Amino acid sequence: MKQIFDSVKLGELPVKNRLVRSATWEGMAEEDGSIPEALYQTYEELARGGTGTIITGFTSVSQDDRYFEGMMRLGKDELIPQYRRLTQILHENGAVAIAQLALGGYYEHGREYEPDALSLGQIQTIAGWFGDAARRAKEARFDGVQIHAAHFFFLSRFISPAVNHRTDDYGGSTERRMRILREILQDIREKAPGLHVTMKLNASDFTHGGLEMEESLQIAETMAAAGLDSIEVSGNGTSVAGIRAGVNEGYFAGYAKALAERISIPVILVGGHRSIACMNALVNDSGIEFLSLSRPLIREPDLPNRWKRGDATPARCVSCNACYRTPGHKCIFVLHGKK
C-alpha cells in the first residue's frame, strides 16, 4: 500500500515523501532576479514544513524577459551565489531543490516576439538560454531543473497550434512544434550533466485550436523517450475555484493516469489536492507517483508536517484565489490573522 509519506526516489533523487511544492508565483524578486530576505524566508518556511521536493517559483532564463515584475532569474552568473544560499536553506531542511526554468516572453531591444516572428537564430538563442540557466542552477547546487512548457508562457505558446503557425522546421506538425523542447533538453544535458530534468506540460490548452489531450500525450511520450526524467501535469486555466476535499480534487487526474500508462518516468500531478485520503487513493489506483501542491502550501506551509503528525484534517485552503491579489501572493486569511 503506497502512502504519500513513503521515502522514494524521484528518478535518481532520494526524497522523503511523494509531496512536491509546485512552482508558485511569488513576484518578490528584485528586477535583476536577486533574492530579497523575505523570499528566502518564504522558502525556509516551505522547507521546514515538510514538503519533500520544492520547485522554485517562475525563474526566467533571460535577464531581458519583461513578461511581469518580480521574477526570479538565472540569466547571469553573478546571481549564482544568491541561489546557492537558497539551495542551502532547502537542503538543510531536508528538501530536494529544483529550479523552474521559464520564459515569459522573448524580448529584444524592448520588443516582444511571438513564435511566428522569431528567426532561426533567435530560436537557437532561446535553447541556449535554458542550457546556460541549467548550468547556473547546477553551480548553485540545485538537484534538478524544470522546463516550464505550460500555462501559455512562451514555450507553451510555441508548442500550441493555436499560436504557432510557422511553416519551417519549428511549425506545423506536433513533432516540429516541439522541436524546441528537444533542443532545450539536449542543451541542458550538455551544459549541466547529472541534473534531474523535469517538465511542466499542459494536459490541454483549453483554448480554441490549442493543444488537446492526445497531442499533449504525444509530446510527453516523445520527451520521455528523449531522456526527460519526470513530467508534471498541469493545464491552462489552473487554480480552479471551489475545490472541496473528497468532492472534486485532482482535476487533471484523468490525463495524468493516461500518461502514467504510456511512459516509464515518474508522473507528478498538480491541481486541487486537499486530503490525504484522496491523495493516497491516487497513488494506489494509478501509476501516478508524486502529487504537487500550490495554494494549500500558501496558506499552510507546514501542511505536510501537520498531516504527518496525525492531524489528517484536509488542507485549510478554500480555493478563493484571493492570494493572487495580495503582495507576495500570501494567503488573505493568514494576512488577517486566521489559521
Tab-separated table of C-alpha atoms in Angstrom:
chain	number	residue	atom	x	y	z
A	1	MET	CA	0.000	0.000	0.000
A	2	LYS	CA	1.554	3.261	-1.118
A	3	GLN	CA	1.414	6.324	1.094
A	4	ILE	CA	2.188	9.958	0.362
A	5	PHE	CA	4.816	9.859	3.123
A	6	ASP	CA	6.777	6.980	1.603
A	7	SER	CA	10.506	7.620	1.205
A	8	VAL	CA	11.005	7.077	-2.524
A	9	LYS	CA	13.089	8.217	-5.484
A	10	LEU	CA	12.180	10.911	-7.980
A	11	GLY	CA	14.192	9.452	-10.818
A	12	GLU	CA	17.578	9.047	-9.147
A	13	LEU	CA	16.870	11.615	-6.424
A	14	PRO	CA	16.050	10.216	-2.965
A	15	VAL	CA	13.108	12.160	-1.495
A	16	LYS	CA	11.470	11.868	1.902
A	17	ASN	CA	7.888	11.818	0.599
A	18	ARG	CA	5.767	11.975	-2.545
A	19	LEU	CA	4.789	15.612	-1.989
A	20	VAL	CA	6.087	18.335	-4.286
A	21	ARG	CA	5.735	22.059	-3.937
A	22	SER	CA	4.648	23.036	-7.424
A	23	ALA	CA	6.256	26.193	-8.774
A	24	THR	CA	4.162	29.016	-7.334
A	25	TRP	CA	4.369	32.648	-8.356
A	26	GLU	CA	5.654	34.919	-5.609
A	27	GLY	CA	6.594	38.073	-7.532
A	28	MET	CA	9.053	39.072	-4.820
A	29	ALA	CA	12.440	39.096	-6.574
A	30	GLU	CA	14.338	42.238	-7.484
A	31	GLU	CA	14.373	43.468	-11.089
A	32	ASP	CA	17.585	41.599	-11.907
A	33	GLY	CA	16.362	38.403	-10.233
A	34	SER	CA	18.126	38.954	-6.914
A	35	ILE	CA	16.529	37.285	-3.909
A	36	PRO	CA	15.374	39.514	-1.015
A	37	GLU	CA	15.374	38.283	2.568
A	38	ALA	CA	11.592	37.907	2.598
A	39	LEU	CA	11.797	35.414	-0.258
A	40	TYR	CA	14.487	33.371	1.498
A	41	GLN	CA	12.135	33.266	4.492
A	42	THR	CA	9.282	32.016	2.295
A	43	TYR	CA	11.394	29.092	1.104
A	44	GLU	CA	12.688	28.328	4.580
A	45	GLU	CA	9.085	28.088	5.811
A	46	LEU	CA	8.234	25.726	2.970
A	47	ALA	CA	11.257	23.520	3.570
A	48	ARG	CA	10.671	23.357	7.315
A	49	GLY	CA	7.053	22.481	6.614
A	50	GLY	CA	7.968	19.013	5.401
A	51	THR	CA	7.466	19.024	1.620
A	52	GLY	CA	9.902	16.540	0.093
A	53	THR	CA	10.621	18.351	-3.180
A	54	ILE	CA	10.445	22.104	-3.722
A	55	ILE	CA	10.280	23.670	-7.180
A	56	THR	CA	11.065	27.370	-7.279
A	57	GLY	CA	8.561	29.901	-8.492
A	58	PHE	CA	8.823	31.146	-12.084
A	59	THR	CA	12.566	31.602	-12.691
A	60	SER	CA	13.316	33.236	-16.020
A	61	VAL	CA	16.273	32.101	-18.109
A	62	SER	CA	16.658	35.607	-19.556
A	63	GLN	CA	17.690	38.875	-17.959
A	64	ASP	CA	15.693	40.681	-20.665
A	65	ASP	CA	12.391	38.899	-20.002
A	66	ARG	CA	9.852	41.580	-19.071
A	67	TYR	CA	6.705	39.475	-19.052
A	68	PHE	CA	5.941	40.555	-15.494
A	69	GLU	CA	7.703	42.034	-12.469
A	70	GLY	CA	9.244	40.199	-9.539
A	71	MET	CA	10.633	37.222	-11.469
A	72	MET	CA	13.466	35.171	-10.091
A	73	ARG	CA	16.141	34.787	-12.766
A	74	LEU	CA	19.118	32.617	-13.662
A	75	GLY	CA	20.224	34.679	-16.628
A	76	LYS	CA	23.660	35.754	-15.371
A	77	ASP	CA	26.479	34.160	-13.370
A	78	GLU	CA	26.509	36.955	-10.790
A	79	LEU	CA	23.270	35.548	-9.332
A	80	ILE	CA	24.700	32.086	-8.618
A	81	PRO	CA	25.808	32.819	-5.006
A	82	GLN	CA	22.313	34.033	-4.068
A	83	TYR	CA	20.707	30.893	-5.479
A	84	ARG	CA	23.336	28.735	-3.771
A	85	ARG	CA	22.178	30.252	-0.485
A	86	LEU	CA	18.618	29.288	-1.441
A	87	THR	CA	19.528	25.655	-2.137
A	88	GLN	CA	21.485	25.525	1.121
A	89	ILE	CA	18.332	26.554	3.015
A	90	LEU	CA	16.284	23.876	1.253
A	91	HIS	CA	18.873	21.135	1.711
A	92	GLU	CA	19.471	21.933	5.380
A	93	ASN	CA	15.753	21.362	5.935
A	94	GLY	CA	15.648	18.055	4.064
A	95	ALA	CA	14.103	19.177	0.773
A	96	VAL	CA	15.193	18.376	-2.756
A	97	ALA	CA	15.687	21.623	-4.715
A	98	ILE	CA	14.507	22.051	-8.310
A	99	ALA	CA	14.740	25.339	-10.215
A	100	GLN	CA	11.872	26.008	-12.587
A	101	LEU	CA	13.396	27.361	-15.799
A	102	ALA	CA	10.899	29.512	-17.645
A	103	LEU	CA	10.492	32.219	-20.226
A	104	GLY	CA	7.559	34.597	-20.131
A	105	GLY	CA	8.336	36.155	-23.484
A	106	TYR	CA	11.206	36.700	-25.899
A	107	TYR	CA	12.290	40.346	-25.767
A	108	GLU	CA	14.906	42.052	-27.919
A	109	HIS	CA	15.537	45.808	-27.871
A	110	GLY	CA	12.335	46.270	-25.864
A	111	ARG	CA	10.191	44.419	-28.399
A	112	GLU	CA	8.402	41.143	-27.630
A	113	TYR	CA	8.495	38.447	-30.307
A	114	GLU	CA	5.838	35.747	-30.567
A	115	PRO	CA	6.774	32.318	-32.008
A	116	ASP	CA	5.800	33.118	-35.592
A	117	ALA	CA	8.088	36.171	-35.699
A	118	LEU	CA	11.272	34.520	-34.436
A	119	SER	CA	14.257	33.885	-36.663
A	120	LEU	CA	16.033	30.533	-36.544
A	121	GLY	CA	18.900	32.256	-34.762
A	122	GLN	CA	16.583	33.594	-32.076
A	123	ILE	CA	15.119	30.126	-31.507
A	124	GLN	CA	18.624	28.704	-31.081
A	125	THR	CA	19.403	31.526	-28.665
A	126	ILE	CA	16.424	30.509	-26.522
A	127	ALA	CA	17.593	26.890	-26.295
A	128	GLY	CA	20.995	28.202	-25.233
A	129	TRP	CA	19.424	30.356	-22.522
A	130	PHE	CA	17.825	27.291	-20.954
A	131	GLY	CA	21.074	25.350	-21.092
A	132	ASP	CA	23.061	28.225	-19.585
A	133	ALA	CA	20.465	28.700	-16.831
A	134	ALA	CA	20.644	24.972	-16.036
A	135	ARG	CA	24.422	25.223	-15.757
A	136	ARG	CA	23.984	28.086	-13.301
A	137	ALA	CA	21.415	26.044	-11.391
A	138	LYS	CA	23.887	23.198	-11.116
A	139	GLU	CA	26.599	25.564	-9.889
A	140	ALA	CA	24.088	26.867	-7.340
A	141	ARG	CA	23.664	23.208	-6.222
A	142	PHE	CA	20.118	22.627	-7.338
A	143	ASP	CA	19.278	18.933	-7.662
A	144	GLY	CA	17.296	19.470	-10.837
A	145	VAL	CA	15.549	21.879	-13.164
A	146	GLN	CA	12.053	22.060	-14.611
A	147	ILE	CA	11.370	23.147	-18.192
A	148	HIS	CA	8.210	25.244	-17.969
A	149	ALA	CA	6.146	24.394	-21.044
A	150	ALA	CA	2.725	25.068	-19.511
A	151	HIS	CA	0.299	27.887	-18.650
A	152	PHE	CA	0.670	29.635	-22.022
A	153	PHE	CA	4.005	31.204	-21.179
A	154	PHE	CA	6.467	31.301	-24.070
A	155	LEU	CA	7.235	27.594	-24.554
A	156	SER	CA	3.594	26.666	-24.035
A	157	ARG	CA	2.623	29.120	-26.764
A	158	PHE	CA	5.390	27.874	-29.033
A	159	ILE	CA	4.172	24.270	-28.976
A	160	SER	CA	0.491	25.223	-29.255
A	161	PRO	CA	-1.171	25.026	-32.680
A	162	ALA	CA	-3.340	27.960	-31.582
A	163	VAL	CA	-0.282	30.237	-31.580
A	164	ASN	CA	2.456	28.627	-33.672
A	165	HIS	CA	1.706	28.967	-37.384
A	166	ARG	CA	5.271	28.597	-38.630
A	167	THR	CA	5.870	26.703	-41.861
A	168	ASP	CA	9.519	25.760	-41.277
A	169	ASP	CA	11.106	23.015	-39.143
A	170	TYR	CA	9.614	24.588	-35.986
A	171	GLY	CA	5.980	24.666	-37.041
A	172	GLY	CA	3.152	22.642	-38.482
A	173	SER	CA	3.276	19.096	-37.131
A	174	THR	CA	3.429	18.204	-33.446
A	175	GLU	CA	6.957	16.911	-33.952
A	176	ARG	CA	8.134	20.190	-35.460
A	177	ARG	CA	6.421	22.455	-32.921
A	178	MET	CA	8.010	20.526	-30.060
A	179	ARG	CA	11.462	20.525	-31.637
A	180	ILE	CA	12.409	23.467	-29.432
A	181	LEU	CA	11.729	21.321	-26.331
A	182	ARG	CA	14.027	18.553	-27.559
A	183	GLU	CA	16.763	21.081	-28.303
A	184	ILE	CA	16.387	22.658	-24.872
A	185	LEU	CA	16.657	19.240	-23.212
A	186	GLN	CA	19.758	18.437	-25.257
A	187	ASP	CA	21.386	21.767	-24.360
A	188	ILE	CA	20.668	21.220	-20.668
A	189	ARG	CA	22.152	17.721	-20.787
A	190	GLU	CA	25.312	19.043	-22.458
A	191	LYS	CA	25.832	22.011	-20.135
A	192	ALA	CA	24.537	20.582	-16.838
A	193	PRO	CA	25.012	16.804	-16.877
A	194	GLY	CA	23.658	14.920	-13.894
A	195	LEU	CA	20.750	17.234	-13.107
A	196	HIS	CA	17.262	15.778	-12.811
A	197	VAL	CA	15.295	17.357	-15.656
A	198	THR	CA	11.534	17.517	-15.342
A	199	MET	CA	8.987	19.380	-17.446
A	200	LYS	CA	5.657	21.044	-16.735
A	201	LEU	CA	3.156	20.440	-19.521
A	202	ASN	CA	-0.465	21.369	-20.193
A	203	ALA	CA	-2.844	18.434	-20.337
A	204	SER	CA	-4.848	20.798	-22.541
A	205	ASP	CA	-4.606	24.443	-23.533
A	206	PHE	CA	-8.370	24.785	-23.005
A	207	THR	CA	-8.157	27.231	-25.913
A	208	HIS	CA	-9.867	27.032	-29.303
A	209	GLY	CA	-7.451	25.385	-31.714
A	210	GLY	CA	-4.924	24.722	-28.962
A	211	LEU	CA	-3.164	21.684	-27.586
A	212	GLU	CA	-5.579	18.872	-26.717
A	213	MET	CA	-5.082	15.765	-24.612
A	214	GLU	CA	-3.927	13.312	-27.284
A	215	GLU	CA	-1.369	15.693	-28.754
A	216	SER	CA	-0.122	16.570	-25.287
A	217	LEU	CA	0.320	12.865	-24.540
A	218	GLN	CA	2.324	12.532	-27.745
A	219	ILE	CA	4.621	15.381	-26.706
A	220	ALA	CA	5.084	13.870	-23.247
A	221	GLU	CA	5.893	10.435	-24.694
A	222	THR	CA	8.430	11.890	-27.126
A	223	MET	CA	10.159	13.909	-24.392
A	224	ALA	CA	10.276	10.893	-22.089
A	225	ALA	CA	11.904	8.876	-24.874
A	226	ALA	CA	14.367	11.736	-25.435
A	227	GLY	CA	15.650	11.419	-21.868
A	228	LEU	CA	13.417	13.551	-19.671
A	229	ASP	CA	13.403	12.349	-16.031
A	230	SER	CA	9.830	13.219	-14.973
A	231	ILE	CA	6.774	15.192	-16.090
A	232	GLU	CA	4.445	17.414	-14.050
A	233	VAL	CA	0.919	17.537	-15.440
A	234	SER	CA	-0.905	20.872	-15.374
A	235	GLY	CA	-3.003	22.898	-17.804
A	236	ASN	CA	-4.257	26.322	-18.767
A	237	GLY	CA	-6.966	27.683	-16.505
A	238	THR	CA	-5.292	26.342	-13.378
A	239	SER	CA	-6.204	27.298	-9.806
A	240	VAL	CA	-9.801	26.188	-10.170
A	241	ALA	CA	-12.058	27.770	-7.565
A	242	GLY	CA	-14.418	25.850	-5.322
A	243	ILE	CA	-12.276	22.772	-4.661
A	244	ARG	CA	-13.691	20.626	-1.860
A	245	ALA	CA	-11.971	17.699	-0.179
A	246	GLY	CA	-13.321	14.390	-1.389
A	247	VAL	CA	-15.551	16.047	-3.987
A	248	ASN	CA	-13.583	17.493	-6.898
A	249	GLU	CA	-9.901	17.031	-6.083
A	250	GLY	CA	-7.191	16.287	-8.646
A	251	TYR	CA	-8.795	17.918	-11.670
A	252	PHE	CA	-6.077	16.782	-14.124
A	253	ALA	CA	-6.065	13.217	-12.792
A	254	GLY	CA	-7.647	11.665	-15.881
A	255	TYR	CA	-4.842	12.888	-18.124
A	256	ALA	CA	-2.138	12.019	-15.572
A	257	LYS	CA	-3.438	8.457	-15.239
A	258	ALA	CA	-3.410	8.018	-19.010
A	259	LEU	CA	0.101	9.449	-19.219
A	260	ALA	CA	1.408	7.182	-16.462
A	261	GLU	CA	0.275	4.181	-18.502
A	262	ARG	CA	2.253	5.356	-21.533
A	263	ILE	CA	5.608	6.421	-20.064
A	264	SER	CA	8.041	4.850	-17.618
A	265	ILE	CA	9.306	8.034	-15.955
A	266	PRO	CA	7.546	9.477	-12.860
A	267	VAL	CA	4.353	11.479	-13.370
A	268	ILE	CA	3.716	14.376	-10.988
A	269	LEU	CA	0.138	15.621	-10.718
A	270	VAL	CA	-0.779	19.142	-9.613
A	271	GLY	CA	-4.249	20.655	-9.243
A	272	GLY	CA	-6.755	20.594	-6.416
A	273	HIS	CA	-5.274	18.176	-3.865
A	274	ARG	CA	-6.756	18.749	-0.437
A	275	SER	CA	-6.973	15.482	1.541
A	276	ILE	CA	-4.698	12.606	2.499
A	277	ALA	CA	-7.398	10.066	1.622
A	278	CYS	CA	-7.782	11.236	-1.976
A	279	MET	CA	-4.053	11.649	-2.462
A	280	ASN	CA	-3.292	8.159	-1.173
A	281	ALA	CA	-6.059	6.788	-3.398
A	282	LEU	CA	-4.495	8.422	-6.467
A	283	VAL	CA	-1.053	6.891	-5.946
A	284	ASN	CA	-2.592	3.474	-5.289
A	285	ASP	CA	-5.194	3.446	-8.047
A	286	SER	CA	-2.917	4.675	-10.856
A	287	GLY	CA	0.679	4.927	-11.969
A	288	ILE	CA	0.932	8.489	-10.625
A	289	GLU	CA	3.868	8.576	-8.202
A	290	PHE	CA	4.018	12.180	-6.976
A	291	LEU	CA	1.497	14.875	-6.081
A	292	SER	CA	2.267	18.566	-6.109
A	293	LEU	CA	0.644	21.314	-4.098
A	294	SER	CA	0.460	25.057	-4.622
A	295	ARG	CA	-2.352	27.024	-2.962
A	296	PRO	CA	-2.598	24.762	0.118
A	297	LEU	CA	1.061	25.496	0.913
A	298	ILE	CA	0.455	29.230	0.576
A	299	ARG	CA	-1.992	29.033	3.470
A	300	GLU	CA	-0.190	26.234	5.355
A	301	PRO	CA	3.495	25.857	4.521
A	302	ASP	CA	3.658	23.294	7.352
A	303	LEU	CA	0.774	21.215	5.960
A	304	PRO	CA	2.891	18.075	5.313
A	305	ASN	CA	4.213	18.118	8.886
A	306	ARG	CA	0.684	18.599	10.230
A	307	TRP	CA	-0.528	15.588	8.298
A	308	LYS	CA	2.469	13.503	9.312
A	309	ARG	CA	1.879	14.345	12.978
A	310	GLY	CA	-1.535	12.682	12.677
A	311	ASP	CA	-3.854	15.628	12.048
A	312	ALA	CA	-5.437	14.398	8.805
A	313	THR	CA	-7.868	17.308	8.501
A	314	PRO	CA	-7.939	18.417	4.841
A	315	ALA	CA	-5.938	21.441	3.773
A	316	ARG	CA	-7.468	24.691	5.019
A	317	CYS	CA	-7.191	26.338	1.588
A	318	VAL	CA	-10.696	27.251	0.391
A	319	SER	CA	-9.637	27.876	-3.241
A	320	CYS	CA	-10.761	31.505	-3.158
A	321	ASN	CA	-7.738	32.632	-5.227
A	322	ALA	CA	-7.505	35.858	-3.238
A	323	CYS	CA	-3.783	35.094	-2.815
A	324	TYR	CA	-3.303	36.237	-6.425
A	325	ARG	CA	-4.262	39.764	-5.363
A	326	THR	CA	-2.008	40.131	-2.323
A	327	PRO	CA	1.631	41.316	-2.119
A	328	GLY	CA	3.910	38.296	-2.399
A	329	HIS	CA	0.843	36.123	-3.103
A	330	LYS	CA	0.182	35.499	0.561
A	331	CYS	CA	-2.992	33.853	1.857
A	332	ILE	CA	-5.552	36.507	2.699
A	333	PHE	CA	-6.689	34.549	5.751
A	334	VAL	CA	-3.134	34.379	7.126
A	335	LEU	CA	-2.674	38.091	6.469
A	336	HIS	CA	-5.787	38.721	8.598
A	337	GLY	CA	-4.505	36.576	11.438
A	338	LYS	CA	-6.541	33.437	10.760
A	339	LYS	CA	-5.005	29.955	10.715
